Amino acid sequence: MNSTTNDSQILLALNKPKGYLVTRSDDLGRKTVYNLLPDWVFKDGWMPIGRLDLESKGLLLFTRDGKINDALTKPSNCIKIYEVWVRGYVTDEHISEAKKGVESIHGLLKAKVEKIGNGGAKTKLKVELEEGKNRHIRRLFGALKDPKFGTPLKVLDLNRVSIGSLKLNMEMGKWRYLSLEEEKLLIKN
């Protein structure tokens, strides 16, 4: 994909599929997000802004500018939204607990959660994070118990659908430059 005069020169986006590590290289030879991008992205030092774990998918941004990276990962500076399927029955009490925060060995884990559907013993949620810690959503729901079975809730599918003003709008495994307008809206702060 070639850049045009309407494209950002400092930000690009990838729709990361499951099964790819967000790292420059892996000692075990596993696939990384750089396998999905042109060679020049790696060679020119483009770095991911934040992370998505191996089993997560969705919107991932890259930049070569450390200040932009810091601005977009600073807590409360850029809200990230996820669509999540959880095994178990998510109750209003769970949603309230998630908003207040759940203590874990990784610190306080909290999120704004909205129930958007269910199917069988699974619940579909919209989850908003102001600050994302390592495996934040998985650990948050793992700390909550299914009221029917008494077992921890388990995240089955996690898809990041937006970062700040930028919404996911690409096919899985594809990348593109942000437009200048998207760049401006995203880094306006």
PDB file of C-alpha atoms in Angstrom:
ATOM      1  CA  MET A   1       0.000   0.000   0.000  1.00  0.00           C
ATOM      2  CA  ASN A   2       1.524   3.307  -1.014  1.00  0.00           C
ATOM      3  CA  SER A   3       1.135   6.481   1.000  1.00  0.00           C
ATOM      4  CA  THR A   4      -0.753   9.401  -0.506  1.00  0.00           C
ATOM      5  CA  THR A   5      -0.604  13.076   0.430  1.00  0.00           C
ATOM      6  CA  ASN A   6      -3.810  12.517   2.415  1.00  0.00           C
ATOM      7  CA  ASP A   7      -2.213   9.805   4.578  1.00  0.00           C
ATOM      8  CA  SER A   8      -0.531  10.130   7.939  1.00  0.00           C
ATOM      9  CA  GLN A   9       3.235   9.730   7.859  1.00  0.00           C
ATOM     10  CA  ILE A  10       3.352   8.891  11.567  1.00  0.00           C
ATOM     11  CA  LEU A  11       0.516   6.424  12.261  1.00  0.00           C
ATOM     12  CA  LEU A  12      -0.673   3.189  10.701  1.00  0.00           C
ATOM     13  CA  ALA A  13      -3.311   0.706  11.798  1.00  0.00           C
ATOM     14  CA  LEU A  14      -3.540  -3.084  11.668  1.00  0.00           C
ATOM     15  CA  ASN A  15      -6.524  -5.349  12.295  1.00  0.00           C
ATOM     16  CA  LYS A  16      -4.626  -7.995  14.272  1.00  0.00           C
ATOM     17  CA  PRO A  17      -5.927 -11.564  14.066  1.00  0.00           C
ATOM     18  CA  LYS A  18      -5.631 -14.084  16.902  1.00  0.00           C
ATOM     19  CA  GLY A  19      -2.411 -16.076  16.941  1.00  0.00           C
ATOM     20  CA  TYR A  20       0.061 -13.208  16.383  1.00  0.00           C
ATOM     21  CA  LEU A  21       2.355 -11.816  19.064  1.00  0.00           C
ATOM     22  CA  VAL A  22       2.718  -8.064  19.416  1.00  0.00           C
ATOM     23  CA  THR A  23       6.511  -8.037  19.479  1.00  0.00           C
ATOM     24  CA  ARG A  24       9.354  -7.422  17.033  1.00  0.00           C
ATOM     25  CA  SER A  25      10.655 -11.000  17.249  1.00  0.00           C
ATOM     26  CA  ASP A  26      10.051 -14.213  19.147  1.00  0.00           C
ATOM     27  CA  ASP A  27      12.709 -16.653  20.378  1.00  0.00           C
ATOM     28  CA  LEU A  28      10.260 -19.528  19.881  1.00  0.00           C
ATOM     29  CA  GLY A  29       9.659 -18.644  16.228  1.00  0.00           C
ATOM     30  CA  ARG A  30       5.983 -17.821  16.675  1.00  0.00           C
ATOM     31  CA  LYS A  31       4.237 -15.420  14.283  1.00  0.00           C
ATOM     32  CA  THR A  32       4.406 -11.727  15.131  1.00  0.00           C
ATOM     33  CA  VAL A  33       2.349  -8.802  13.876  1.00  0.00           C
ATOM     34  CA  TYR A  34       5.320  -7.846  11.691  1.00  0.00           C
ATOM     35  CA  ASN A  35       4.593 -10.950   9.585  1.00  0.00           C
ATOM     36  CA  LEU A  36       1.400  -9.145   8.494  1.00  0.00           C
ATOM     37  CA  LEU A  37       3.124  -5.868   7.592  1.00  0.00           C
ATOM     38  CA  PRO A  38       5.534  -4.839   4.821  1.00  0.00           C
ATOM     39  CA  ASP A  39       9.241  -5.372   5.609  1.00  0.00           C
ATOM     40  CA  TRP A  40       9.862  -1.618   5.753  1.00  0.00           C
ATOM     41  CA  VAL A  41       7.625  -1.300   8.839  1.00  0.00           C
ATOM     42  CA  PHE A  42      10.110  -3.423  10.809  1.00  0.00           C
ATOM     43  CA  LYS A  43      13.229  -1.956   9.153  1.00  0.00           C
ATOM     44  CA  ASP A  44      12.108   1.650   9.648  1.00  0.00           C
ATOM     45  CA  GLY A  45      11.461   1.128  13.372  1.00  0.00           C
ATOM     46  CA  TRP A  46       7.665   1.337  13.513  1.00  0.00           C
ATOM     47  CA  MET A  47       6.562   0.223  16.985  1.00  0.00           C
ATOM     48  CA  PRO A  48       3.160  -0.931  18.260  1.00  0.00           C
ATOM     49  CA  ILE A  49       1.263   1.487  20.470  1.00  0.00           C
ATOM     50  CA  GLY A  50       0.145  -0.743  23.308  1.00  0.00           C
ATOM     51  CA  ARG A  51      -0.437  -4.466  23.106  1.00  0.00           C
ATOM     52  CA  LEU A  52      -2.977  -7.163  22.365  1.00  0.00           C
ATOM     53  CA  ASP A  53      -2.220 -10.637  23.697  1.00  0.00           C
ATOM     54  CA  LEU A  54      -1.788 -13.701  21.480  1.00  0.00           C
ATOM     55  CA  GLU A  55      -5.456 -14.717  21.715  1.00  0.00           C
ATOM     56  CA  SER A  56      -6.865 -11.213  21.212  1.00  0.00           C
ATOM     57  CA  LYS A  57      -7.695  -9.496  17.955  1.00  0.00           C
ATOM     58  CA  GLY A  58      -8.551  -6.066  16.697  1.00  0.00           C
ATOM     59  CA  LEU A  59      -7.244  -2.567  16.193  1.00  0.00           C
ATOM     60  CA  LEU A  60      -3.532  -2.011  16.781  1.00  0.00           C
ATOM     61  CA  LEU A  61      -1.689   1.206  15.945  1.00  0.00           C
ATOM     62  CA  PHE A  62       1.981   1.665  15.022  1.00  0.00           C
ATOM     63  CA  THR A  63       4.219   4.735  15.068  1.00  0.00           C
ATOM     64  CA  ARG A  64       7.867   5.768  14.945  1.00  0.00           C
ATOM     65  CA  ASP A  65       7.195   8.745  17.224  1.00  0.00           C
ATOM     66  CA  GLY A  66       7.791   8.076  20.933  1.00  0.00           C
ATOM     67  CA  LYS A  67       5.787  11.139  22.014  1.00  0.00           C
ATOM     68  CA  ILE A  68       2.698   9.903  20.163  1.00  0.00           C
ATOM     69  CA  ASN A  69       3.192   6.439  21.660  1.00  0.00           C
ATOM     70  CA  ASP A  70       3.366   7.947  25.164  1.00  0.00           C
ATOM     71  CA  ALA A  71       0.325  10.180  24.571  1.00  0.00           C
ATOM     72  CA  LEU A  72      -1.854   7.311  23.338  1.00  0.00           C
ATOM     73  CA  THR A  73      -0.835   4.912  26.129  1.00  0.00           C
ATOM     74  CA  LYS A  74      -0.962   7.401  29.018  1.00  0.00           C
ATOM     75  CA  PRO A  75      -3.776   6.431  31.429  1.00  0.00           C
ATOM     76  CA  SER A  76      -7.043   8.356  30.918  1.00  0.00           C
ATOM     77  CA  ASN A  77      -5.700   9.964  27.737  1.00  0.00           C
ATOM     78  CA  CYS A  78      -7.168   7.593  25.160  1.00  0.00           C
ATOM     79  CA  ILE A  79     -10.167   5.316  25.762  1.00  0.00           C
ATOM     80  CA  LYS A  80     -10.034   1.876  24.166  1.00  0.00           C
ATOM     81  CA  ILE A  81     -13.227  -0.073  23.468  1.00  0.00           C
ATOM     82  CA  TYR A  82     -13.497  -3.851  23.170  1.00  0.00           C
ATOM     83  CA  GLU A  83     -16.237  -6.297  22.259  1.00  0.00           C
ATOM     84  CA  VAL A  84     -15.849  -9.323  24.488  1.00  0.00           C
ATOM     85  CA  TRP A  85     -17.564 -12.698  24.756  1.00  0.00           C
ATOM     86  CA  VAL A  86     -17.392 -14.121  28.269  1.00  0.00           C
ATOM     87  CA  ARG A  87     -18.242 -17.683  29.295  1.00  0.00           C
ATOM     88  CA  GLY A  88     -20.644 -17.360  32.184  1.00  0.00           C
ATOM     89  CA  TYR A  89     -23.532 -15.202  33.259  1.00  0.00           C
ATOM     90  CA  VAL A  90     -22.486 -11.576  33.692  1.00  0.00           C
ATOM     91  CA  THR A  91     -24.793  -9.874  36.178  1.00  0.00           C
ATOM     92  CA  ASP A  92     -25.458  -6.242  37.069  1.00  0.00           C
ATOM     93  CA  GLU A  93     -23.370  -6.867  40.196  1.00  0.00           C
ATOM     94  CA  HIS A  94     -20.414  -7.932  38.019  1.00  0.00           C
ATOM     95  CA  ILE A  95     -20.796  -4.756  35.954  1.00  0.00           C
ATOM     96  CA  SER A  96     -20.857  -2.660  39.130  1.00  0.00           C
ATOM     97  CA  GLU A  97     -17.788  -4.469  40.536  1.00  0.00           C
ATOM     98  CA  ALA A  98     -15.885  -3.932  37.274  1.00  0.00           C
ATOM     99  CA  LYS A  99     -16.653  -0.206  37.389  1.00  0.00           C
ATOM    100  CA  LYS A 100     -15.499   0.116  41.034  1.00  0.00           C
ATOM    101  CA  GLY A 101     -12.491  -2.103  40.401  1.00  0.00           C
ATOM    102  CA  VAL A 102     -11.304  -5.528  41.437  1.00  0.00           C
ATOM    103  CA  GLU A 103      -8.077  -5.939  43.395  1.00  0.00           C
ATOM    104  CA  SER A 104      -5.558  -8.327  41.897  1.00  0.00           C
ATOM    105  CA  ILE A 105      -1.849  -9.041  42.257  1.00  0.00           C
ATOM    106  CA  HIS A 106      -1.483  -6.719  39.246  1.00  0.00           C
ATOM    107  CA  GLY A 107      -3.188  -3.816  41.016  1.00  0.00           C
ATOM    108  CA  LEU A 108      -6.717  -2.482  40.731  1.00  0.00           C
ATOM    109  CA  LEU A 109      -8.440  -3.659  37.562  1.00  0.00           C
ATOM    110  CA  LYS A 110     -11.485  -1.689  36.501  1.00  0.00           C
ATOM    111  CA  ALA A 111     -13.515  -1.022  33.390  1.00  0.00           C
ATOM    112  CA  LYS A 112     -16.780   0.443  32.215  1.00  0.00           C
ATOM    113  CA  VAL A 113     -18.868  -2.534  31.079  1.00  0.00           C
ATOM    114  CA  GLU A 114     -22.134  -2.721  29.173  1.00  0.00           C
ATOM    115  CA  LYS A 115     -24.024  -5.924  28.398  1.00  0.00           C
ATOM    116  CA  ILE A 116     -24.897  -6.034  24.681  1.00  0.00           C
ATOM    117  CA  GLY A 117     -26.094  -9.615  24.213  1.00  0.00           C
ATOM    118  CA  ASN A 118     -26.004 -13.214  25.318  1.00  0.00           C
ATOM    119  CA  GLY A 119     -26.278 -16.687  23.941  1.00  0.00           C
ATOM    120  CA  GLY A 120     -26.579 -19.760  26.121  1.00  0.00           C
ATOM    121  CA  ALA A 121     -24.101 -19.501  28.963  1.00  0.00           C
ATOM    122  CA  LYS A 122     -22.142 -16.735  27.209  1.00  0.00           C
ATOM    123  CA  THR A 123     -22.432 -12.970  27.543  1.00  0.00           C
ATOM    124  CA  LYS A 124     -21.382 -10.361  24.977  1.00  0.00           C
ATOM    125  CA  LEU A 125     -20.035  -7.142  26.460  1.00  0.00           C
ATOM    126  CA  LYS A 126     -18.767  -3.740  25.451  1.00  0.00           C
ATOM    127  CA  VAL A 127     -15.766  -2.925  27.646  1.00  0.00           C
ATOM    128  CA  GLU A 128     -14.165   0.528  27.910  1.00  0.00           C
ATOM    129  CA  LEU A 129     -10.672   0.945  29.348  1.00  0.00           C
ATOM    130  CA  GLU A 130      -8.938   4.190  30.202  1.00  0.00           C
ATOM    131  CA  GLU A 131      -5.819   2.305  31.256  1.00  0.00           C
ATOM    132  CA  GLY A 132      -4.957  -1.154  30.012  1.00  0.00           C
ATOM    133  CA  LYS A 133      -2.685  -3.330  32.105  1.00  0.00           C
ATOM    134  CA  ASN A 134      -1.289  -6.643  30.880  1.00  0.00           C
ATOM    135  CA  ARG A 135      -4.234  -8.997  30.202  1.00  0.00           C
ATOM    136  CA  HIS A 136      -6.446  -6.479  32.042  1.00  0.00           C
ATOM    137  CA  ILE A 137      -9.835  -7.631  30.737  1.00  0.00           C
ATOM    138  CA  ARG A 138      -9.039 -11.353  31.037  1.00  0.00           C
ATOM    139  CA  ARG A 139      -7.816 -10.929  34.622  1.00  0.00           C
ATOM    140  CA  LEU A 140     -10.718  -8.670  35.592  1.00  0.00           C
ATOM    141  CA  PHE A 141     -13.359 -11.173  34.500  1.00  0.00           C
ATOM    142  CA  GLY A 142     -11.313 -14.107  35.803  1.00  0.00           C
ATOM    143  CA  ALA A 143     -11.574 -12.530  39.269  1.00  0.00           C
ATOM    144  CA  LEU A 144     -15.403 -12.565  39.070  1.00  0.00           C
ATOM    145  CA  LYS A 145     -17.476 -15.703  39.691  1.00  0.00           C
ATOM    146  CA  ASP A 146     -20.372 -17.059  37.648  1.00  0.00           C
ATOM    147  CA  PRO A 147     -23.349 -16.897  40.044  1.00  0.00           C
ATOM    148  CA  LYS A 148     -24.873 -20.091  38.683  1.00  0.00           C
ATOM    149  CA  PHE A 149     -21.799 -22.345  38.712  1.00  0.00           C
ATOM    150  CA  GLY A 150     -19.417 -20.586  41.119  1.00  0.00           C
ATOM    151  CA  THR A 151     -16.578 -20.760  38.588  1.00  0.00           C
ATOM    152  CA  PRO A 152     -14.526 -17.800  37.356  1.00  0.00           C
ATOM    153  CA  LEU A 153     -15.860 -15.965  34.327  1.00  0.00           C
ATOM    154  CA  LYS A 154     -13.661 -16.595  31.286  1.00  0.00           C
ATOM    155  CA  VAL A 155     -13.023 -14.338  28.303  1.00  0.00           C
ATOM    156  CA  LEU A 156     -13.569 -16.424  25.161  1.00  0.00           C
ATOM    157  CA  ASP A 157     -13.185 -13.728  22.514  1.00  0.00           C
ATOM    158  CA  LEU A 158     -11.683 -10.253  22.798  1.00  0.00           C
ATOM    159  CA  ASN A 159     -11.777  -7.761  19.928  1.00  0.00           C
ATOM    160  CA  ARG A 160     -10.502  -4.155  20.231  1.00  0.00           C
ATOM    161  CA  VAL A 161     -12.905  -2.120  18.118  1.00  0.00           C
ATOM    162  CA  SER A 162     -11.676   1.415  18.763  1.00  0.00           C
ATOM    163  CA  ILE A 163      -8.823   3.504  20.113  1.00  0.00           C
ATOM    164  CA  GLY A 164      -9.898   7.039  20.968  1.00  0.00           C
ATOM    165  CA  SER A 165     -11.767   8.428  17.978  1.00  0.00           C
ATOM    166  CA  LEU A 166     -10.483   5.731  15.597  1.00  0.00           C
ATOM    167  CA  LYS A 167     -12.883   2.878  14.844  1.00  0.00           C
ATOM    168  CA  LEU A 168     -11.869  -0.500  13.422  1.00  0.00           C
ATOM    169  CA  ASN A 169     -12.815  -0.525   9.724  1.00  0.00           C
ATOM    170  CA  MET A 170     -10.487  -3.001   7.988  1.00  0.00           C
ATOM    171  CA  GLU A 171     -10.517  -6.660   7.113  1.00  0.00           C
ATOM    172  CA  MET A 172      -8.767  -9.024   9.511  1.00  0.00           C
ATOM    173  CA  GLY A 173      -4.999  -9.131   8.918  1.00  0.00           C
ATOM    174  CA  LYS A 174      -4.987  -5.948   6.793  1.00  0.00           C
ATOM    175  CA  TRP A 175      -3.236  -2.666   7.498  1.00  0.00           C
ATOM    176  CA  ARG A 176      -3.488   0.928   6.305  1.00  0.00           C
ATOM    177  CA  TYR A 177      -2.183   4.390   7.014  1.00  0.00           C
ATOM    178  CA  LEU A 178      -4.455   6.631   9.034  1.00  0.00           C
ATOM    179  CA  SER A 179      -5.786   9.598   7.122  1.00  0.00           C
ATOM    180  CA  LEU A 180      -4.551  13.033   8.160  1.00  0.00           C
ATOM    181  CA  GLU A 181      -8.035  13.751   9.555  1.00  0.00           C
ATOM    182  CA  GLU A 182      -7.994  10.539  11.649  1.00  0.00           C
ATOM    183  CA  GLU A 183      -4.492  11.413  12.888  1.00  0.00           C
ATOM    184  CA  LYS A 184      -5.596  14.923  13.877  1.00  0.00           C
ATOM    185  CA  LEU A 185      -8.665  13.658  15.775  1.00  0.00           C
ATOM    186  CA  LEU A 186      -6.710  10.913  17.541  1.00  0.00           C
ATOM    187  CA  ILE A 187      -3.823  13.045  18.790  1.00  0.00           C
ATOM    188  CA  LYS A 188      -5.699  16.303  19.363  1.00  0.00           C
ATOM    189  CA  ASN A 189      -4.693  16.260  23.041  1.00  0.00           C
TER     190      ASN A 189
END
